[in-house]
Amino acid sequence: MDTTNIRNKFKELYGAAGELYTSPGRINLIGEHTDYNGGFVLPGAIDKAMYCEIKPNGSDRVRAYALDLGESAEFGLEEADKPTQQWACYIFGVCREMAKRGKPVKGFDTVFAGDVPLGAGMSSSAALESCFGYALNEIYGLGFERFEIALIGQATEHNYVGVMCGIMDQFASCCGREGNLMKLDCRSLEYEYVPFDPKGYRLVLLNTMVTHNLAGGEYNKRRQSCERVVAEIAKNHPEVKLLRDANMHMLEEVHGKVDEVDYVRAEFVVEEIQRLLDATVALEKGDYEKVGALMYGTHEGLSKKYQVSCPELDYLNEQARECGVSGSRVMGGGFGGCTINLVKDGLYDAFVATAVANYKAKFGIDAKVYDVVIRDGARKLN
Ligand code: GLA
């Protein structure tokens, strides 16, 4: 993204120039709603990101300008100073979470903007948290590791936004590496980079343009379903602290003892954790048809069992199937946003044209198309 507009606005508002930082959105190949259950995820950082220019202002107040919204906010750094705008709460929350870890920041001026589509399942909010987390860490020399900056972003969602998210998005934004996906074990927090270069295939996102707002509560309800099932399983298996620790047999034992909706959701999670493991084996063998088949399995589960899809997403998924696309599924939290599609090179043009035209005919909406490019995580720009 061209940062000239950020630079110009910063100068106009605050005079002298500051430093520029960026942190990206993410894709996730497979492993959805597994992170807060201690399972695995397979995300990668992308070439769409948040950007901020930032400079300490010698006071104890933050002056922030959201260029894409044309809105400004000014707030102090004490717990009672929480701003009213949601976008400002992300910045405020990062500052507060740093202070809670014994490393307070001082006042600063900032202008930020980005090209991660909002509410599209590409983690615009994690990109924003990670951008400020990384920038403040550098400017004030706080010494947080990248993973700690991710945890600070996640805590910001929990404590200042109200989304009880897992760690996947902030982790991908902070720790991403060009050309690599990351296999993260969300229970041990160990991770490894997985080079991703699917020869003969492309990854493409189709945005339904139906935006979600995870703060709406449905996301948190999914998490609560999982926790209730874990509590029931733990009565007989105290070693089970997360759905990751459970297996199908343990799950069956509580069938009828937990709410059926909760049961079916937990079943999805246990299956999804296994699907990711199967997908990593297939990836090692270069068997992208197998990876794709597993992606369809994820979509089916997210739609029918976990119930985080919507008619628009299901339709784009069907379009992929009908066009012979190798793999397709809803990506991210769900309730709108994008499908991620694994497409053979030779099918790419026909698929995108067909899906976009049929989607327009059915819903009257122009779906947006994004080619996936895997890039580095949070960094300073020159
Ligand atoms: C959102 C959350 C993540 C993760 C995904 C679903 O993106 O922020 O932590 O739970 O949904 O996989």
Coordinates of C-alpha atoms and ligand atoms in Angstrom, one line a residue:
M1 CA 0.0 0.0 0.0
D2 CA 1.2 3.5 -0.7
T3 CA 1.7 5.3 2.6
T4 CA 1.9 8.8 1.1
N5 CA -1.5 9.7 2.5
I6 CA -0.5 8.6 6.0
R7 CA 2.7 10.7 5.8
N8 CA 0.9 13.8 4.5
K9 CA -1.9 13.6 7.1
F10 CA 0.6 13.0 9.9
K11 CA 2.6 16.2 8.9
E12 CA -0.6 18.2 8.6
L13 CA -1.9 17.2 12.0
Y14 CA 1.3 17.0 14.1
G15 CA 4.1 18.8 12.2
A16 CA 7.3 16.7 12.2
A17 CA 7.3 13.2 10.8
G18 CA 7.2 10.0 12.9
E19 CA 8.2 6.3 12.2
L20 CA 6.2 4.0 10.0
Y21 CA 5.2 0.5 11.0
T22 CA 3.1 -2.2 9.4
S23 CA 1.5 -5.5 10.4
P24 CA -0.5 -7.8 8.1
G25 CA -3.8 -9.7 8.0
R26 CA -3.8 -13.5 7.5
I27 CA -5.1 -16.4 5.7
N28 CA -5.6 -19.8 7.4
L29 CA -5.4 -22.9 5.1
I30 CA -7.2 -25.2 7.5
G31 CA -7.9 -25.5 11.3
E32 CA -10.8 -23.2 12.1
H33 CA -12.2 -22.6 15.6
T34 CA -9.5 -24.9 16.9
D35 CA -7.2 -22.2 18.4
Y36 CA -9.3 -21.5 21.6
N37 CA -9.7 -25.3 22.0
G38 CA -6.0 -25.8 22.2
G39 CA -5.8 -27.4 18.7
F40 CA -3.7 -26.6 15.7
V41 CA -3.9 -23.9 13.1
L42 CA -2.1 -23.3 9.8
P43 CA -2.1 -19.6 9.0
G44 CA 0.1 -17.3 7.0
A45 CA 0.5 -13.5 6.9
I46 CA -0.6 -11.8 3.7
D47 CA 0.2 -8.8 1.6
K48 CA -2.7 -6.8 3.0
A49 CA -1.9 -4.9 6.2
M50 CA -2.4 -2.1 8.6
Y51 CA 0.1 0.8 8.6
C52 CA 0.7 3.4 11.2
E53 CA 2.9 6.4 11.6
I54 CA 3.7 7.2 15.2
K55 CA 5.8 9.6 17.3
P56 CA 6.0 10.1 21.1
N57 CA 4.5 13.5 21.9
G58 CA 6.0 14.1 25.4
S59 CA 2.6 14.1 27.1
D60 CA 0.5 11.4 28.8
R61 CA -2.2 11.4 26.1
V62 CA -2.7 9.7 22.8
R63 CA -3.9 11.6 19.7
A64 CA -5.0 9.2 17.0
Y65 CA -6.4 9.6 13.5
A66 CA -8.1 6.8 11.6
L67 CA -7.4 7.9 8.0
D68 CA -9.8 5.4 6.3
L69 CA -12.7 6.6 8.6
G70 CA -11.7 10.3 8.7
E71 CA -12.2 10.1 12.5
S72 CA -9.9 11.2 15.4
A73 CA -9.8 10.3 19.0
E74 CA -7.8 11.6 22.0
F75 CA -7.5 9.6 25.2
G76 CA -5.3 9.2 28.3
L77 CA -3.5 6.0 29.3
E78 CA -5.2 5.1 32.6
E79 CA -7.8 2.3 32.8
A80 CA -10.6 4.9 33.3
D81 CA -9.7 6.7 30.0
K82 CA -11.2 4.0 27.7
P83 CA -12.3 5.8 24.5
T84 CA -15.7 5.5 23.0
Q85 CA -14.9 4.5 19.4
Q86 CA -14.2 0.8 18.9
W87 CA -11.2 1.4 16.6
A88 CA -9.6 3.5 19.4
C89 CA -10.2 0.8 21.9
Y90 CA -7.8 -1.5 20.0
I91 CA -5.0 1.1 20.4
F92 CA -5.9 1.9 24.0
G93 CA -6.1 -1.8 24.9
V94 CA -2.6 -2.5 23.6
C95 CA -1.2 0.3 25.7
R96 CA -3.1 -0.9 28.8
E97 CA -2.0 -4.5 28.3
M98 CA 1.6 -3.4 28.0
A99 CA 1.2 -1.4 31.2
K100 CA -0.3 -4.4 33.0
R101 CA 2.8 -6.3 32.1
G102 CA 4.9 -3.7 33.9
K103 CA 6.0 -1.8 30.8
P104 CA 3.8 1.3 30.4
V105 CA 4.0 3.5 27.3
K106 CA 3.8 7.3 27.2
G107 CA 1.7 9.6 25.1
F108 CA 2.1 9.5 21.3
D109 CA 0.6 10.9 18.1
T110 CA -0.5 8.6 15.3
V111 CA -2.2 8.3 11.9
F112 CA -3.1 4.8 10.6
A113 CA -4.8 3.2 7.6
G114 CA -4.9 -0.2 6.0
D115 CA -5.9 -2.3 3.1
V116 CA -7.1 -5.4 5.0
P117 CA -10.9 -5.5 4.2
L118 CA -12.8 -5.0 7.5
G119 CA -15.0 -7.9 8.7
A120 CA -13.9 -10.1 5.9
G121 CA -12.3 -12.9 7.9
M122 CA -8.7 -11.6 7.2
S123 CA -8.1 -10.3 10.7
S124 CA -8.1 -6.6 10.2
S125 CA -8.4 -6.1 14.0
A126 CA -5.4 -8.3 14.8
A127 CA -3.4 -6.5 12.2
L128 CA -4.3 -3.2 13.9
E129 CA -3.3 -4.5 17.4
S130 CA -0.1 -6.1 16.1
C131 CA 0.8 -2.9 14.2
F132 CA 0.6 -0.8 17.4
G133 CA 2.0 -3.5 19.6
Y134 CA 5.1 -3.9 17.4
A135 CA 5.5 -0.1 16.9
L136 CA 5.2 0.8 20.6
N137 CA 7.5 -2.1 21.6
E138 CA 10.2 -0.7 19.3
I139 CA 9.7 3.0 20.0
Y140 CA 9.8 2.6 23.8
G141 CA 12.4 -0.3 23.7
L142 CA 10.1 -2.5 25.8
G143 CA 11.7 -5.8 24.9
F144 CA 8.6 -7.8 24.3
E145 CA 9.1 -10.9 22.0
R146 CA 6.9 -11.2 18.9
F147 CA 4.8 -13.9 20.6
E148 CA 4.2 -11.7 23.6
I149 CA 3.0 -8.9 21.3
A150 CA 0.5 -11.4 19.9
L151 CA -0.7 -12.3 23.4
I152 CA -1.0 -8.6 24.1
G153 CA -3.2 -8.2 21.0
Q154 CA -5.3 -11.2 22.1
A155 CA -5.8 -9.8 25.6
T156 CA -6.9 -6.5 24.0
E157 CA -9.7 -8.3 22.2
H158 CA -10.7 -10.1 25.5
N159 CA -10.5 -7.1 27.8
Y160 CA -11.3 -4.1 25.7
V161 CA -13.3 -5.3 22.7
G162 CA -15.2 -8.3 24.2
V163 CA -14.3 -10.9 21.6
M164 CA -13.0 -14.0 23.4
C165 CA -10.8 -15.0 20.4
G166 CA -7.9 -17.5 20.2
I167 CA -4.3 -16.6 19.4
M168 CA -4.2 -17.5 15.7
D169 CA -4.7 -14.0 14.1
Q170 CA -2.4 -12.0 16.3
F171 CA 0.2 -14.8 16.1
A172 CA 0.1 -14.9 12.3
S173 CA 0.3 -11.1 12.1
C174 CA 3.3 -10.9 14.4
C175 CA 5.2 -14.0 13.4
G176 CA 4.4 -14.4 9.7
R177 CA 7.2 -15.2 7.3
E178 CA 7.3 -14.8 3.5
G179 CA 6.5 -17.9 1.6
N180 CA 5.6 -19.9 4.7
L181 CA 2.6 -21.1 6.6
M182 CA 2.9 -21.7 10.3
K183 CA 1.7 -24.8 12.1
L184 CA 0.9 -23.6 15.6
D185 CA 0.0 -25.9 18.4
C186 CA -2.3 -23.6 20.4
R187 CA -2.0 -25.7 23.5
S188 CA 1.8 -25.7 23.9
L189 CA 2.2 -22.6 21.8
E190 CA 5.0 -24.3 19.9
Y191 CA 5.2 -23.6 16.2
E192 CA 7.0 -24.4 13.0
Y193 CA 7.3 -22.7 9.6
V194 CA 5.9 -24.8 6.7
P195 CA 7.2 -23.6 3.3
F196 CA 4.1 -23.2 1.1
D197 CA 4.6 -23.3 -2.7
P198 CA 1.8 -25.4 -4.2
K199 CA 3.2 -25.9 -7.7
G200 CA 0.3 -25.9 -10.3
Y201 CA -2.2 -24.4 -7.8
R202 CA -3.2 -21.0 -6.6
L203 CA -4.9 -19.8 -3.5
V204 CA -7.6 -17.2 -4.0
L205 CA -10.1 -15.6 -1.7
L206 CA -13.6 -14.7 -2.7
N207 CA -15.2 -12.0 -0.5
T208 CA -19.0 -12.4 -0.1
M209 CA -19.0 -8.7 1.0
V210 CA -21.2 -9.8 3.9
T211 CA -19.3 -8.3 6.8
H212 CA -19.3 -9.9 10.2
N213 CA -18.8 -8.4 13.6
L214 CA -17.4 -11.0 15.9
A215 CA -18.2 -8.6 18.8
G216 CA -21.8 -9.5 18.0
G217 CA -21.6 -12.4 20.4
E218 CA -22.1 -15.5 18.2
Y219 CA -18.4 -16.2 18.2
N220 CA -18.3 -16.1 22.0
K221 CA -21.3 -18.5 22.1
R222 CA -19.3 -21.1 20.1
R223 CA -16.5 -20.9 22.6
Q224 CA -19.0 -21.3 25.5
S225 CA -20.5 -24.4 23.9
C226 CA -17.0 -26.0 23.7
E227 CA -16.3 -25.1 27.4
R228 CA -19.6 -26.7 28.5
V229 CA -18.7 -29.9 26.8
V230 CA -15.2 -29.9 28.2
A231 CA -16.7 -29.4 31.7
E232 CA -18.9 -32.5 31.3
I233 CA -16.1 -34.7 29.9
A234 CA -13.8 -33.6 32.7
K235 CA -16.2 -35.1 35.3
N236 CA -14.9 -38.5 34.2
H237 CA -11.6 -37.5 32.6
P238 CA -10.1 -34.7 34.8
E239 CA -7.1 -34.6 32.5
V240 CA -9.3 -33.0 29.8
K241 CA -8.9 -29.2 30.0
L242 CA -9.6 -28.4 26.4
L243 CA -11.3 -30.1 23.5
R244 CA -7.9 -30.8 22.1
D245 CA -7.4 -33.2 25.0
A246 CA -10.6 -35.1 24.2
N247 CA -11.3 -37.9 21.6
M248 CA -14.4 -39.1 19.9
H249 CA -14.9 -41.8 22.5
M250 CA -14.9 -39.3 25.4
L251 CA -17.3 -37.1 23.4
E252 CA -19.7 -40.0 22.9
E253 CA -19.7 -40.7 26.6
V254 CA -21.4 -37.3 27.2
H255 CA -23.9 -37.6 24.4
G256 CA -27.3 -36.9 25.9
K257 CA -25.7 -35.3 29.0
V258 CA -24.9 -32.0 27.2
D259 CA -27.1 -29.9 25.0
E260 CA -27.3 -31.4 21.5
V261 CA -26.2 -28.1 19.9
D262 CA -23.1 -28.0 22.1
Y263 CA -22.4 -31.6 21.4
V264 CA -22.5 -31.2 17.6
R265 CA -20.2 -28.1 17.8
A266 CA -17.7 -30.0 20.0
E267 CA -17.8 -32.9 17.5
F268 CA -16.9 -30.4 14.7
V269 CA -13.9 -29.2 16.7
V270 CA -12.5 -32.7 17.5
E271 CA -12.9 -33.6 13.8
E272 CA -11.3 -30.3 12.6
I273 CA -8.2 -30.8 14.8
Q274 CA -7.7 -34.2 13.1
R275 CA -8.4 -32.7 9.6
L276 CA -5.6 -30.3 10.1
L277 CA -3.2 -33.1 11.1
D278 CA -4.3 -35.0 8.0
A279 CA -3.7 -31.9 5.9
T280 CA -0.2 -31.4 7.1
V281 CA 0.7 -35.0 6.2
A282 CA -0.9 -34.4 2.7
L283 CA 1.1 -31.2 2.4
E284 CA 4.4 -32.9 3.1
K285 CA 3.6 -35.4 0.3
G286 CA 2.5 -32.5 -2.0
D287 CA -0.9 -34.1 -2.3
Y288 CA -3.0 -30.9 -2.8
E289 CA -6.0 -32.8 -4.0
K290 CA -6.2 -34.4 -0.5
V291 CA -5.6 -31.0 1.1
G292 CA -8.5 -29.6 -1.0
A293 CA -10.8 -32.5 -0.1
L294 CA -10.2 -31.8 3.6
M295 CA -10.9 -28.1 3.1
Y296 CA -14.4 -29.1 1.7
G297 CA -14.8 -31.2 4.8
T298 CA -14.0 -28.1 7.0
H299 CA -16.6 -26.1 5.1
E300 CA -19.3 -28.7 5.6
G301 CA -18.5 -28.9 9.3
L302 CA -18.4 -25.1 9.8
S303 CA -21.7 -24.8 7.9
K304 CA -23.8 -27.7 9.2
K305 CA -22.3 -28.5 12.6
Y306 CA -20.6 -25.3 13.9
Q307 CA -23.2 -23.1 12.2
V308 CA -20.9 -20.2 11.4
S309 CA -21.6 -20.0 7.6
C310 CA -24.3 -18.0 5.8
P311 CA -26.1 -18.5 2.4
E312 CA -23.7 -16.3 0.6
L313 CA -20.7 -18.4 1.8
D314 CA -22.4 -21.7 1.1
Y315 CA -23.2 -20.5 -2.4
L316 CA -19.6 -19.6 -3.2
N317 CA -18.5 -22.9 -1.8
E318 CA -21.0 -24.7 -4.1
Q319 CA -19.7 -22.7 -7.0
A320 CA -16.2 -23.9 -6.3
R321 CA -17.4 -27.5 -6.2
E322 CA -19.3 -27.2 -9.5
C323 CA -16.3 -25.7 -11.2
G324 CA -14.1 -28.6 -10.1
V325 CA -12.0 -26.5 -7.7
S326 CA -9.8 -28.7 -5.6
G327 CA -10.6 -27.1 -2.2
S328 CA -12.9 -24.4 -0.8
R329 CA -14.2 -23.3 2.5
V330 CA -15.2 -20.4 4.7
M331 CA -12.2 -18.8 6.3
G332 CA -11.8 -17.2 9.7
G333 CA -14.5 -16.7 12.3
G334 CA -17.3 -17.0 9.7
F335 CA -20.8 -15.3 9.6
G336 CA -19.7 -13.6 6.4
G337 CA -16.3 -12.7 4.9
C338 CA -14.4 -14.8 2.5
T339 CA -14.0 -18.3 1.1
I340 CA -10.5 -19.6 0.6
N341 CA -10.1 -21.6 -2.6
L342 CA -7.3 -24.0 -3.7
V343 CA -7.5 -23.9 -7.5
K344 CA -5.5 -25.5 -10.3
D345 CA -3.8 -22.9 -12.4
G346 CA -5.7 -24.0 -15.5
L347 CA -9.0 -23.6 -13.8
Y348 CA -8.4 -20.3 -12.1
D349 CA -9.7 -17.8 -14.7
A350 CA -12.9 -19.8 -15.5
F351 CA -13.6 -20.4 -11.8
V352 CA -13.2 -16.8 -10.8
A353 CA -15.3 -15.5 -13.7
T354 CA -18.1 -18.0 -13.2
A355 CA -18.3 -17.7 -9.4
V356 CA -18.3 -13.9 -9.6
A357 CA -21.0 -13.7 -12.3
N358 CA -23.3 -16.3 -10.7
Y359 CA -22.9 -14.7 -7.3
K360 CA -23.9 -11.3 -8.8
A361 CA -26.9 -12.9 -10.5
K362 CA -28.0 -14.6 -7.3
F363 CA -27.4 -12.0 -4.6
G364 CA -26.9 -8.7 -6.6
I365 CA -23.5 -8.3 -5.0
D366 CA -20.0 -7.9 -6.6
A367 CA -17.8 -10.5 -4.8
K368 CA -14.2 -9.2 -4.5
V369 CA -11.3 -11.4 -5.5
Y370 CA -7.9 -11.5 -3.8
D371 CA -4.9 -13.6 -4.9
V372 CA -3.1 -14.8 -1.8
V373 CA 0.5 -13.7 -1.4
I374 CA 2.3 -14.9 1.8
R375 CA 4.4 -12.2 3.3
D376 CA 6.4 -11.3 6.5
G377 CA 4.7 -10.3 9.7
A378 CA 5.0 -7.1 11.7
R379 CA 7.9 -4.8 10.8
K380 CA 9.2 -1.3 10.5
L381 CA 9.1 0.5 7.1
N382 CA 11.9 2.8 5.9
Ligands
GLA1 C1 -11.3 -15.5 14.5 C2 -10.6 -15.5 15.8 C3 -9.5 -16.6 15.8 C4 -10.1 -17.9 15.4 C5 -10.9 -17.8 14.1 C6 -11.6 -19.1 13.8 O1 -10.5 -15.1 13.4 O2 -10.0 -14.2 16.0 O3 -8.9 -16.6 17.1 O4 -10.8 -18.5 16.5 O5 -11.9 -16.8 14.2 O6 -10.7 -20.1 13.5

